[in-house]
PDB file of C-alpha atoms in Angstrom:
ATOM      1  CA  UNK W  25      -0.199  -0.046  -0.110  1.00 95.00           C
ATOM      2  CA  UNK W  26       0.969   3.411  -0.642  1.00 98.00           C
ATOM      3  CA  UNK W  27       1.066   5.859   2.405  1.00 99.00           C
ATOM      4  CA  UNK W  28      -0.138   9.473   2.002  1.00 99.00           C
ATOM      5  CA  UNK W  29      -0.289  12.245   4.817  1.00 99.00           C
ATOM      6  CA  UNK W  30      -0.996  15.847   4.772  1.00 99.00           C
ATOM      7  CA  UNK W  31       1.123  17.603   7.526  1.00 99.00           C
ATOM      8  CA  UNK W  32      -0.356  21.053   6.787  1.00 98.00           C
ATOM      9  CA  UNK W  33      -2.193  22.677   3.836  1.00 98.00           C
ATOM     10  CA  UNK W  34      -3.002  26.201   3.446  1.00 94.00           C
ATOM     11  CA  UNK W  35      -1.637  29.851   3.337  1.00 87.00           C
ATOM     12  CA  UNK W  36       0.190  29.143   6.511  1.00 89.00           C
ATOM     13  CA  UNK W  37       2.184  26.340   5.310  1.00 96.00           C
ATOM     14  CA  UNK W  38       1.961  23.341   3.244  1.00 98.00           C
ATOM     15  CA  UNK W  39       3.739  19.938   3.423  1.00 99.00           C
ATOM     16  CA  UNK W  40       2.589  16.513   2.079  1.00 99.00           C
ATOM     17  CA  UNK W  41       4.364  12.944   2.764  1.00 99.00           C
ATOM     18  CA  UNK W  42       3.972  10.213   0.278  1.00 99.00           C
ATOM     19  CA  UNK W  43       5.549   6.683   0.558  1.00 99.00           C
ATOM     20  CA  UNK W  44       5.881   3.411  -0.926  1.00 98.00           C
ATOM     21  CA  UNK W  45       7.855   0.401   0.555  1.00 97.00           C
ATOM     22  CA  UNK W  46      11.085   1.810  -0.908  1.00 98.00           C
ATOM     23  CA  UNK W  47      11.116   5.090   0.987  1.00 99.00           C
ATOM     24  CA  UNK W  48       9.175   8.470   1.335  1.00 99.00           C
ATOM     25  CA  UNK W  49       9.170  11.817  -0.081  1.00 99.00           C
ATOM     26  CA  UNK W  50       7.896  15.057   0.873  1.00 99.00           C
ATOM     27  CA  UNK W  51       6.050  17.829  -1.323  1.00 99.00           C
ATOM     28  CA  UNK W  52       6.835  21.230   0.016  1.00 99.00           C
ATOM     29  CA  UNK W  53       8.191  22.187   3.343  1.00 98.00           C
ATOM     30  CA  UNK W  54       6.308  25.297   4.485  1.00 98.00           C
ATOM     31  CA  UNK W  55       5.990  24.518   8.076  1.00 98.00           C
ATOM     32  CA  UNK W  56       8.670  24.634  10.845  1.00 97.00           C
ATOM     33  CA  UNK W  57      11.233  21.621  10.809  1.00 96.00           C
ATOM     34  CA  UNK W  58      10.127  20.510  14.151  1.00 97.00           C
ATOM     35  CA  UNK W  59       6.453  20.283  13.119  1.00 98.00           C
ATOM     36  CA  UNK W  60       7.678  18.084  10.309  1.00 98.00           C
ATOM     37  CA  UNK W  61       9.819  16.024  12.516  1.00 98.00           C
ATOM     38  CA  UNK W  62       7.010  15.627  15.061  1.00 98.00           C
ATOM     39  CA  UNK W  63       4.561  14.630  12.683  1.00 98.00           C
ATOM     40  CA  UNK W  64       6.596  12.140  10.973  1.00 98.00           C
ATOM     41  CA  UNK W  65       7.862  10.771  14.198  1.00 98.00           C
ATOM     42  CA  UNK W  66       4.228  10.081  15.045  1.00 98.00           C
ATOM     43  CA  UNK W  67       4.012   7.346  12.215  1.00 98.00           C
ATOM     44  CA  UNK W  68       7.193   6.116  12.714  1.00 98.00           C
ATOM     45  CA  UNK W  69       9.500   7.961  10.375  1.00 98.00           C
ATOM     46  CA  UNK W  70      12.556  10.174  11.421  1.00 97.00           C
ATOM     47  CA  UNK W  71      13.923  12.812   9.051  1.00 97.00           C
ATOM     48  CA  UNK W  72      17.559  11.577   9.875  1.00 95.00           C
ATOM     49  CA  UNK W  73      16.832   7.888   9.203  1.00 96.00           C
ATOM     50  CA  UNK W  74      17.520   8.141   5.447  1.00 97.00           C
ATOM     51  CA  UNK W  75      13.858   6.813   4.851  1.00 98.00           C
ATOM     52  CA  UNK W  76      12.992  10.350   3.378  1.00 99.00           C
ATOM     53  CA  UNK W  77      14.535  10.113  -0.431  1.00 99.00           C
ATOM     54  CA  UNK W  78      13.633  13.805  -1.251  1.00 99.00           C
ATOM     55  CA  UNK W  79      11.926  17.049  -1.046  1.00 99.00           C
ATOM     56  CA  UNK W  80       9.847  18.272  -3.853  1.00 99.00           C
ATOM     57  CA  UNK W  81       9.034  21.939  -4.068  1.00 99.00           C
ATOM     58  CA  UNK W  82       6.012  23.359  -6.136  1.00 99.00           C
ATOM     59  CA  UNK W  83       7.193  27.011  -5.969  1.00 99.00           C
ATOM     60  CA  UNK W  84       9.212  29.784  -4.115  1.00 98.00           C
ATOM     61  CA  UNK W  85       6.549  31.093  -1.938  1.00 97.00           C
ATOM     62  CA  UNK W  86       7.296  30.880   1.628  1.00 97.00           C
ATOM     63  CA  UNK W  87       4.460  28.783   2.688  1.00 97.00           C
ATOM     64  CA  UNK W  88       6.020  26.223   0.632  1.00 98.00           C
ATOM     65  CA  UNK W  89       9.639  26.335   1.118  1.00 98.00           C
ATOM     66  CA  UNK W  90      10.262  28.011   4.751  1.00 97.00           C
ATOM     67  CA  UNK W  91      12.137  24.908   5.864  1.00 97.00           C
ATOM     68  CA  UNK W  92      13.687  23.696   2.529  1.00 98.00           C
ATOM     69  CA  UNK W  93      17.357  24.773   3.832  1.00 98.00           C
ATOM     70  CA  UNK W  94      16.910  22.804   7.068  1.00 98.00           C
ATOM     71  CA  UNK W  95      15.518  19.713   5.010  1.00 98.00           C
ATOM     72  CA  UNK W  96      18.448  20.005   2.417  1.00 98.00           C
ATOM     73  CA  UNK W  97      21.132  21.756   4.394  1.00 97.00           C
ATOM     74  CA  UNK W  98      20.951  20.018   7.783  1.00 97.00           C
ATOM     75  CA  UNK W  99      19.374  16.465   7.253  1.00 98.00           C
ATOM     76  CA  UNK W 100      21.056  16.121   3.768  1.00 98.00           C
ATOM     77  CA  UNK W 101      17.954  15.276   2.152  1.00 98.00           C
ATOM     78  CA  UNK W 102      17.893  16.062  -1.685  1.00 99.00           C
ATOM     79  CA  UNK W 103      15.796  19.083  -2.438  1.00 99.00           C
ATOM     80  CA  UNK W 104      14.151  18.973  -6.068  1.00 99.00           C
ATOM     81  CA  UNK W 105      12.962  22.453  -7.783  1.00 99.00           C
ATOM     82  CA  UNK W 106      13.261  24.197 -10.819  1.00 98.00           C
ATOM     83  CA  UNK W 107      16.298  26.696 -11.213  1.00 98.00           C
ATOM     84  CA  UNK W 108      14.483  29.919 -10.738  1.00 98.00           C
ATOM     85  CA  UNK W 109      12.943  28.567  -7.510  1.00 98.00           C
ATOM     86  CA  UNK W 110      16.257  27.177  -6.097  1.00 98.00           C
ATOM     87  CA  UNK W 111      17.790  30.748  -6.792  1.00 98.00           C
ATOM     88  CA  UNK W 112      15.098  32.290  -5.167  1.00 97.00           C
ATOM     89  CA  UNK W 113      15.282  29.981  -2.180  1.00 97.00           C
ATOM     90  CA  UNK W 114      18.978  30.658  -1.925  1.00 96.00           C
ATOM     91  CA  UNK W 115      18.342  34.260  -1.507  1.00 95.00           C
ATOM     92  CA  UNK W 116      14.943  34.193   0.686  1.00 95.00           C
ATOM     93  CA  UNK W 117      14.782  36.419   3.870  1.00 90.00           C
ATOM     94  CA  UNK W 118      12.666  33.476   5.130  1.00 87.00           C
ATOM     95  CA  UNK W 119      15.243  30.675   5.029  1.00 93.00           C
ATOM     96  CA  UNK W 120      18.440  30.833   6.957  1.00 86.00           C
ATOM     97  CA  UNK W 121      19.943  27.695   5.916  1.00 94.00           C
ATOM     98  CA  UNK W 122      21.645  26.880   2.592  1.00 96.00           C
ATOM     99  CA  UNK W 123      20.414  23.711   0.714  1.00 98.00           C
ATOM    100  CA  UNK W 124      23.964  23.521  -0.504  1.00 95.00           C
ATOM    101  CA  UNK W 125      24.830  20.124  -2.038  1.00 98.00           C
ATOM    102  CA  UNK W 126      21.425  18.854  -1.773  1.00 98.00           C
ATOM    103  CA  UNK W 127      20.251  20.998  -4.488  1.00 98.00           C
ATOM    104  CA  UNK W 128      18.736  18.931  -7.322  1.00 98.00           C
ATOM    105  CA  UNK W 129      17.589  21.193 -10.548  1.00 99.00           C
ATOM    106  CA  UNK W 130      14.393  19.994 -12.202  1.00 98.00           C
ATOM    107  CA  UNK W 131      13.387  21.174 -15.934  1.00 98.00           C
ATOM    108  CA  UNK W 132       9.688  21.459 -16.651  1.00 98.00           C
ATOM    109  CA  UNK W 133       8.284  18.316 -17.827  1.00 98.00           C
ATOM    110  CA  UNK W 134      11.216  16.120 -16.704  1.00 97.00           C
ATOM    111  CA  UNK W 135      10.730  12.682 -15.544  1.00 98.00           C
ATOM    112  CA  UNK W 136      12.551  11.617 -12.434  1.00 98.00           C
ATOM    113  CA  UNK W 137      12.554   8.763  -9.722  1.00 99.00           C
ATOM    114  CA  UNK W 138      12.389   9.014  -6.211  1.00 99.00           C
ATOM    115  CA  UNK W 139      11.357   6.771  -3.362  1.00 99.00           C
ATOM    116  CA  UNK W 140      10.083   3.911  -5.756  1.00 98.00           C
ATOM    117  CA  UNK W 141       7.971   6.522  -7.572  1.00 99.00           C
ATOM    118  CA  UNK W 142       8.015   7.970 -11.071  1.00 99.00           C
ATOM    119  CA  UNK W 143       7.483  11.920 -11.174  1.00 99.00           C
ATOM    120  CA  UNK W 144       6.821  14.164 -13.718  1.00 99.00           C
ATOM    121  CA  UNK W 145       6.601  17.835 -13.255  1.00 99.00           C
ATOM    122  CA  UNK W 146       4.212  20.268 -15.252  1.00 99.00           C
ATOM    123  CA  UNK W 147       3.420  23.890 -15.409  1.00 99.00           C
ATOM    124  CA  UNK W 148       0.799  25.423 -12.941  1.00 99.00           C
ATOM    125  CA  UNK W 149       0.022  29.282 -13.469  1.00 99.00           C
ATOM    126  CA  UNK W 150       0.653  31.448 -10.647  1.00 98.00           C
ATOM    127  CA  UNK W 151       2.220  34.757  -9.630  1.00 97.00           C
ATOM    128  CA  UNK W 152       5.449  32.797  -8.660  1.00 98.00           C
ATOM    129  CA  UNK W 153       8.773  32.503 -10.653  1.00 98.00           C
ATOM    130  CA  UNK W 154       7.753  28.969 -11.745  1.00 98.00           C
ATOM    131  CA  UNK W 155       5.053  26.740 -10.181  1.00 99.00           C
ATOM    132  CA  UNK W 156       5.051  23.029 -10.616  1.00 99.00           C
ATOM    133  CA  UNK W 157       2.490  20.454 -10.394  1.00 99.00           C
ATOM    134  CA  UNK W 158       3.659  16.721  -9.907  1.00 99.00           C
ATOM    135  CA  UNK W 159       2.115  13.671 -11.750  1.00 99.00           C
ATOM    136  CA  UNK W 160       3.496  10.687  -9.521  1.00 99.00           C
ATOM    137  CA  UNK W 161       3.169   7.143 -10.644  1.00 99.00           C
ATOM    138  CA  UNK W 162       4.088   3.558  -9.421  1.00 98.00           C
ATOM    139  CA  UNK W 163       2.733   0.524 -11.408  1.00 97.00           C
ATOM    140  CA  UNK W 164      -1.043   1.146 -11.329  1.00 97.00           C
ATOM    141  CA  UNK W 165      -0.919   3.914  -8.656  1.00 98.00           C
ATOM    142  CA  UNK W 166      -1.111   7.258 -10.103  1.00 99.00           C
ATOM    143  CA  UNK W 167      -1.393  10.581  -8.131  1.00 99.00           C
ATOM    144  CA  UNK W 168      -1.482  14.216  -9.224  1.00 99.00           C
ATOM    145  CA  UNK W 169      -0.837  17.367  -7.150  1.00 99.00           C
ATOM    146  CA  UNK W 170      -1.714  20.822  -8.229  1.00 99.00           C
ATOM    147  CA  UNK W 171      -1.799  23.753  -5.750  1.00 99.00           C
ATOM    148  CA  UNK W 172      -1.909  27.509  -6.292  1.00 98.00           C
ATOM    149  CA  UNK W 173      -3.618  27.645  -9.483  1.00 99.00           C
ATOM    150  CA  UNK W 174      -4.378  31.022 -11.099  1.00 98.00           C
ATOM    151  CA  UNK W 175      -6.206  29.355 -13.875  1.00 98.00           C
ATOM    152  CA  UNK W 176      -6.683  25.914 -15.443  1.00 98.00           C
ATOM    153  CA  UNK W 177      -4.665  24.727 -18.234  1.00 99.00           C
ATOM    154  CA  UNK W 178      -4.615  21.609 -20.741  1.00 98.00           C
ATOM    155  CA  UNK W 179      -1.829  20.147 -18.672  1.00 98.00           C
ATOM    156  CA  UNK W 180      -3.577  20.334 -15.542  1.00 99.00           C
ATOM    157  CA  UNK W 181      -6.409  18.671 -17.099  1.00 99.00           C
ATOM    158  CA  UNK W 182      -4.436  15.967 -18.684  1.00 99.00           C
ATOM    159  CA  UNK W 183      -2.598  14.980 -15.565  1.00 99.00           C
ATOM    160  CA  UNK W 184      -5.573  15.336 -13.192  1.00 99.00           C
ATOM    161  CA  UNK W 185      -7.658  12.868 -15.772  1.00 99.00           C
ATOM    162  CA  UNK W 186      -4.707  10.369 -15.451  1.00 99.00           C
ATOM    163  CA  UNK W 187      -4.979  10.210 -11.629  1.00 99.00           C
ATOM    164  CA  UNK W 188      -6.324   7.823  -9.327  1.00 99.00           C
ATOM    165  CA  UNK W 189      -5.717  10.050  -6.466  1.00 99.00           C
ATOM    166  CA  UNK W 190      -5.854  13.881  -6.737  1.00 99.00           C
ATOM    167  CA  UNK W 191      -4.902  16.862  -4.669  1.00 99.00           C
ATOM    168  CA  UNK W 192      -6.250  20.033  -5.785  1.00 99.00           C
ATOM    169  CA  UNK W 193      -6.608  23.663  -4.745  1.00 99.00           C
ATOM    170  CA  UNK W 194      -9.803  24.982  -3.435  1.00 99.00           C
ATOM    171  CA  UNK W 195      -8.853  28.405  -2.097  1.00 98.00           C
ATOM    172  CA  UNK W 196     -11.615  30.685  -1.730  1.00 98.00           C
ATOM    173  CA  UNK W 197     -15.336  31.134  -2.015  1.00 98.00           C
ATOM    174  CA  UNK W 198     -15.993  34.331  -4.177  1.00 98.00           C
ATOM    175  CA  UNK W 199     -18.677  35.871  -1.815  1.00 98.00           C
ATOM    176  CA  UNK W 200     -16.504  35.633   1.241  1.00 98.00           C
ATOM    177  CA  UNK W 201     -13.654  37.027  -0.566  1.00 98.00           C
ATOM    178  CA  UNK W 202     -15.972  39.844  -1.960  1.00 97.00           C
ATOM    179  CA  UNK W 203     -17.359  40.850   1.436  1.00 97.00           C
ATOM    180  CA  UNK W 204     -14.205  40.231   3.410  1.00 96.00           C
ATOM    181  CA  UNK W 205     -11.152  42.431   4.775  1.00 95.00           C
ATOM    182  CA  UNK W 206      -8.694  42.013   2.128  1.00 96.00           C
ATOM    183  CA  UNK W 207      -7.890  45.207   0.323  1.00 97.00           C
ATOM    184  CA  UNK W 208      -9.045  45.492  -3.547  1.00 97.00           C
ATOM    185  CA  UNK W 209      -5.575  44.833  -4.985  1.00 98.00           C
ATOM    186  CA  UNK W 210      -5.304  41.632  -2.981  1.00 97.00           C
ATOM    187  CA  UNK W 211      -8.908  40.625  -3.835  1.00 98.00           C
ATOM    188  CA  UNK W 212      -7.677  41.152  -7.446  1.00 97.00           C
ATOM    189  CA  UNK W 213      -4.833  39.228  -6.906  1.00 97.00           C
ATOM    190  CA  UNK W 214      -6.388  36.087  -5.418  1.00 98.00           C
ATOM    191  CA  UNK W 215      -9.128  35.940  -8.166  1.00 98.00           C
ATOM    192  CA  UNK W 216      -6.951  36.898 -10.875  1.00 98.00           C
ATOM    193  CA  UNK W 217      -5.563  34.652 -13.507  1.00 97.00           C
ATOM    194  CA  UNK W 218      -2.397  33.977 -11.612  1.00 98.00           C
ATOM    195  CA  UNK W 219      -3.753  33.775  -8.258  1.00 97.00           C
ATOM    196  CA  UNK W 220      -6.037  30.927  -6.792  1.00 98.00           C
ATOM    197  CA  UNK W 221      -8.944  28.716  -7.518  1.00 98.00           C
ATOM    198  CA  UNK W 222     -12.415  29.343  -6.176  1.00 99.00           C
ATOM    199  CA  UNK W 223     -14.585  26.614  -4.973  1.00 99.00           C
ATOM    200  CA  UNK W 224     -16.857  26.904  -8.038  1.00 98.00           C
ATOM    201  CA  UNK W 225     -14.029  26.707 -10.307  1.00 99.00           C
ATOM    202  CA  UNK W 226     -12.582  23.752  -8.600  1.00 99.00           C
ATOM    203  CA  UNK W 227     -16.132  21.910  -8.731  1.00 99.00           C
ATOM    204  CA  UNK W 228     -16.628  22.762 -12.231  1.00 98.00           C
ATOM    205  CA  UNK W 229     -13.003  21.405 -12.995  1.00 99.00           C
ATOM    206  CA  UNK W 230     -13.649  18.197 -11.160  1.00 99.00           C
ATOM    207  CA  UNK W 231     -17.099  17.800 -13.114  1.00 98.00           C
ATOM    208  CA  UNK W 232     -15.037  18.172 -16.330  1.00 98.00           C
ATOM    209  CA  UNK W 233     -12.189  15.857 -15.778  1.00 98.00           C
ATOM    210  CA  UNK W 234     -13.872  13.013 -13.754  1.00 98.00           C
ATOM    211  CA  UNK W 235     -13.669   9.360 -14.812  1.00 98.00           C
ATOM    212  CA  UNK W 236     -13.879   6.062 -13.231  1.00 97.00           C
ATOM    213  CA  UNK W 237     -10.361   6.123 -12.537  1.00 98.00           C
ATOM    214  CA  UNK W 238     -10.619   8.950 -10.020  1.00 98.00           C
ATOM    215  CA  UNK W 239     -11.381   7.538  -6.602  1.00 98.00           C
ATOM    216  CA  UNK W 240     -10.051  10.423  -4.237  1.00 99.00           C
ATOM    217  CA  UNK W 241      -9.930  13.910  -4.223  1.00 99.00           C
ATOM    218  CA  UNK W 242      -8.208  15.961  -1.348  1.00 99.00           C
ATOM    219  CA  UNK W 243      -8.980  19.839  -1.541  1.00 99.00           C
ATOM    220  CA  UNK W 244      -6.049  21.711  -0.413  1.00 99.00           C
ATOM    221  CA  UNK W 245      -4.734  25.377   0.155  1.00 98.00           C
ATOM    222  CA  UNK W 246      -8.014  26.670   1.697  1.00 98.00           C
ATOM    223  CA  UNK W 247      -7.905  30.463   2.730  1.00 97.00           C
ATOM    224  CA  UNK W 248      -8.326  31.080   6.264  1.00 95.00           C
ATOM    225  CA  UNK W 249     -10.013  34.425   5.615  1.00 96.00           C
ATOM    226  CA  UNK W 250     -12.043  33.628   2.517  1.00 97.00           C
ATOM    227  CA  UNK W 251     -13.090  29.783   2.962  1.00 98.00           C
ATOM    228  CA  UNK W 252     -14.480  27.212   5.242  1.00 98.00           C
ATOM    229  CA  UNK W 253     -14.191  23.508   5.024  1.00 98.00           C
ATOM    230  CA  UNK W 254     -17.704  22.849   5.367  1.00 98.00           C
ATOM    231  CA  UNK W 255     -18.885  25.364   2.835  1.00 98.00           C
ATOM    232  CA  UNK W 256     -16.078  24.281   0.579  1.00 99.00           C
ATOM    233  CA  UNK W 257     -17.022  20.620   0.726  1.00 99.00           C
ATOM    234  CA  UNK W 258     -20.854  21.317   0.321  1.00 98.00           C
ATOM    235  CA  UNK W 259     -20.155  23.852  -2.662  1.00 98.00           C
ATOM    236  CA  UNK W 260     -17.979  21.202  -4.729  1.00 99.00           C
ATOM    237  CA  UNK W 261     -19.855  18.116  -3.607  1.00 98.00           C
ATOM    238  CA  UNK W 262     -23.297  19.326  -4.431  1.00 98.00           C
ATOM    239  CA  UNK W 263     -22.022  20.339  -7.835  1.00 98.00           C
ATOM    240  CA  UNK W 264     -20.797  16.680  -8.261  1.00 98.00           C
ATOM    241  CA  UNK W 265     -24.167  15.275  -6.682  1.00 98.00           C
ATOM    242  CA  UNK W 266     -25.966  17.211  -9.494  1.00 98.00           C
ATOM    243  CA  UNK W 267     -24.124  15.251 -11.914  1.00 97.00           C
ATOM    244  CA  UNK W 268     -25.215  12.170 -10.555  1.00 97.00           C
ATOM    245  CA  UNK W 269     -22.167  11.178  -8.848  1.00 98.00           C
ATOM    246  CA  UNK W 270     -22.284   9.338  -5.367  1.00 97.00           C
ATOM    247  CA  UNK W 271     -19.836  11.190  -3.324  1.00 98.00           C
ATOM    248  CA  UNK W 272     -18.507  10.323   0.281  1.00 97.00           C
ATOM    249  CA  UNK W 273     -16.062  11.752   2.709  1.00 97.00           C
ATOM    250  CA  UNK W 274     -13.252  10.041   5.162  1.00 97.00           C
ATOM    251  CA  UNK W 275     -14.594   9.824   8.640  1.00 90.00           C
ATOM    252  CA  UNK W 276     -11.827  11.607  11.161  1.00 82.00           C
ATOM    253  CA  UNK W 277      -8.980   8.925  12.097  1.00 79.00           C
ATOM    254  CA  UNK W 278     -10.623   6.241   9.619  1.00 90.00           C
ATOM    255  CA  UNK W 279      -9.876   4.809   6.209  1.00 94.00           C
ATOM    256  CA  UNK W 280     -12.096   5.769   3.259  1.00 94.00           C
ATOM    257  CA  UNK W 281     -14.804   3.494   2.214  1.00 92.00           C
ATOM    258  CA  UNK W 282     -14.784   3.539  -1.445  1.00 94.00           C
ATOM    259  CA  UNK W 283     -17.562   0.732  -1.843  1.00 94.00           C
ATOM    260  CA  UNK W 284     -20.790   2.236  -3.208  1.00 95.00           C
ATOM    261  CA  UNK W 285     -19.285   5.688  -3.948  1.00 97.00           C
ATOM    262  CA  UNK W 286     -18.044   6.939  -7.384  1.00 98.00           C
ATOM    263  CA  UNK W 287     -15.704   9.471  -5.352  1.00 98.00           C
ATOM    264  CA  UNK W 288     -14.535  10.344  -1.981  1.00 98.00           C
ATOM    265  CA  UNK W 289     -13.964  14.076  -1.437  1.00 99.00           C
ATOM    266  CA  UNK W 290     -12.142  15.398   1.571  1.00 98.00           C
ATOM    267  CA  UNK W 291     -10.765  18.762   2.580  1.00 98.00           C
ATOM    268  CA  UNK W 292      -7.635  18.909   4.219  1.00 98.00           C
ATOM    269  CA  UNK W 293      -7.075  20.944   7.368  1.00 97.00           C
ATOM    270  CA  UNK W 294      -4.949  24.009   7.340  1.00 95.00           C
ATOM    271  CA  UNK W 295      -3.055  23.596  10.184  1.00 93.00           C
ATOM    272  CA  UNK W 296      -2.875  20.068  11.462  1.00 94.00           C
ATOM    273  CA  UNK W 297      -1.958  16.857   9.882  1.00 97.00           C
ATOM    274  CA  UNK W 298      -4.263  14.159   8.608  1.00 97.00           C
ATOM    275  CA  UNK W 299      -4.268  10.426   9.392  1.00 97.00           C
ATOM    276  CA  UNK W 300      -2.175   8.378   6.933  1.00 98.00           C
ATOM    277  CA  UNK W 301      -4.265   7.180   4.132  1.00 98.00           C
ATOM    278  CA  UNK W 302      -3.581   3.796   2.711  1.00 98.00           C
ATOM    279  CA  UNK W 303      -3.911   3.932  -1.076  1.00 97.00           C
ATOM    280  CA  UNK W 304      -4.028   0.857  -3.410  1.00 93.00           C
ATOM    281  CA  UNK W 305      -1.098   0.615  -5.920  1.00 88.00           C
TER     282      UNK W 305
END
């Protein structure tokens, strides 16, 4: 079984763990190293044991990279990112430690192997130097992650439609954003073509790419100020219900029950870790 765990997902920090029987990898490291170490220790994994084979970065914003220097420079875990993102990390005022010799440069669309998985990067539009999504395979297992999505592209649709398991952004509710306290320029940034996806946009996207291969969707990177987990889930699940899909959710600290459902839809918590999801290969 493949293991998946979200350690944190939101504007305050993002970090995900994925593991096969050959090792584990992290996607993004935007929370303190002590938090990463604590959550991994709770499932029997140590950062200094050699089990974590690499850290894969989406883009350079601090909520995705804050601990990249510690992971690479202190724990000597390889850090994979595009050249512009690595260069930004090296000069970031939020990151004190140097990744150093753990730096691994990734070209757009590059295929690479890590922890028993085959990974491929693809471009995700966002107001960053370069934002990668990742499509990850191992045998019949397929997993796609795309976050901080300004607008949807053919590549995002293609890799999402090839996934059995999908992590995708649902950042904001348009009405909460409109009536909220953000200044006008920030509202325009969030809702603009290089900002984030709304609940409605994510719902339409999932309805568009859904096929029987897709078993489980995790909604990630919810805004603290402009979204709410219950609102997000109801907004997106109701759209899928109206398409005739049977949508379920995972109960806390339990494994999902796929029987009798077309799709399991879960909202990832912003500031706490999930249980470990056991996923079929």
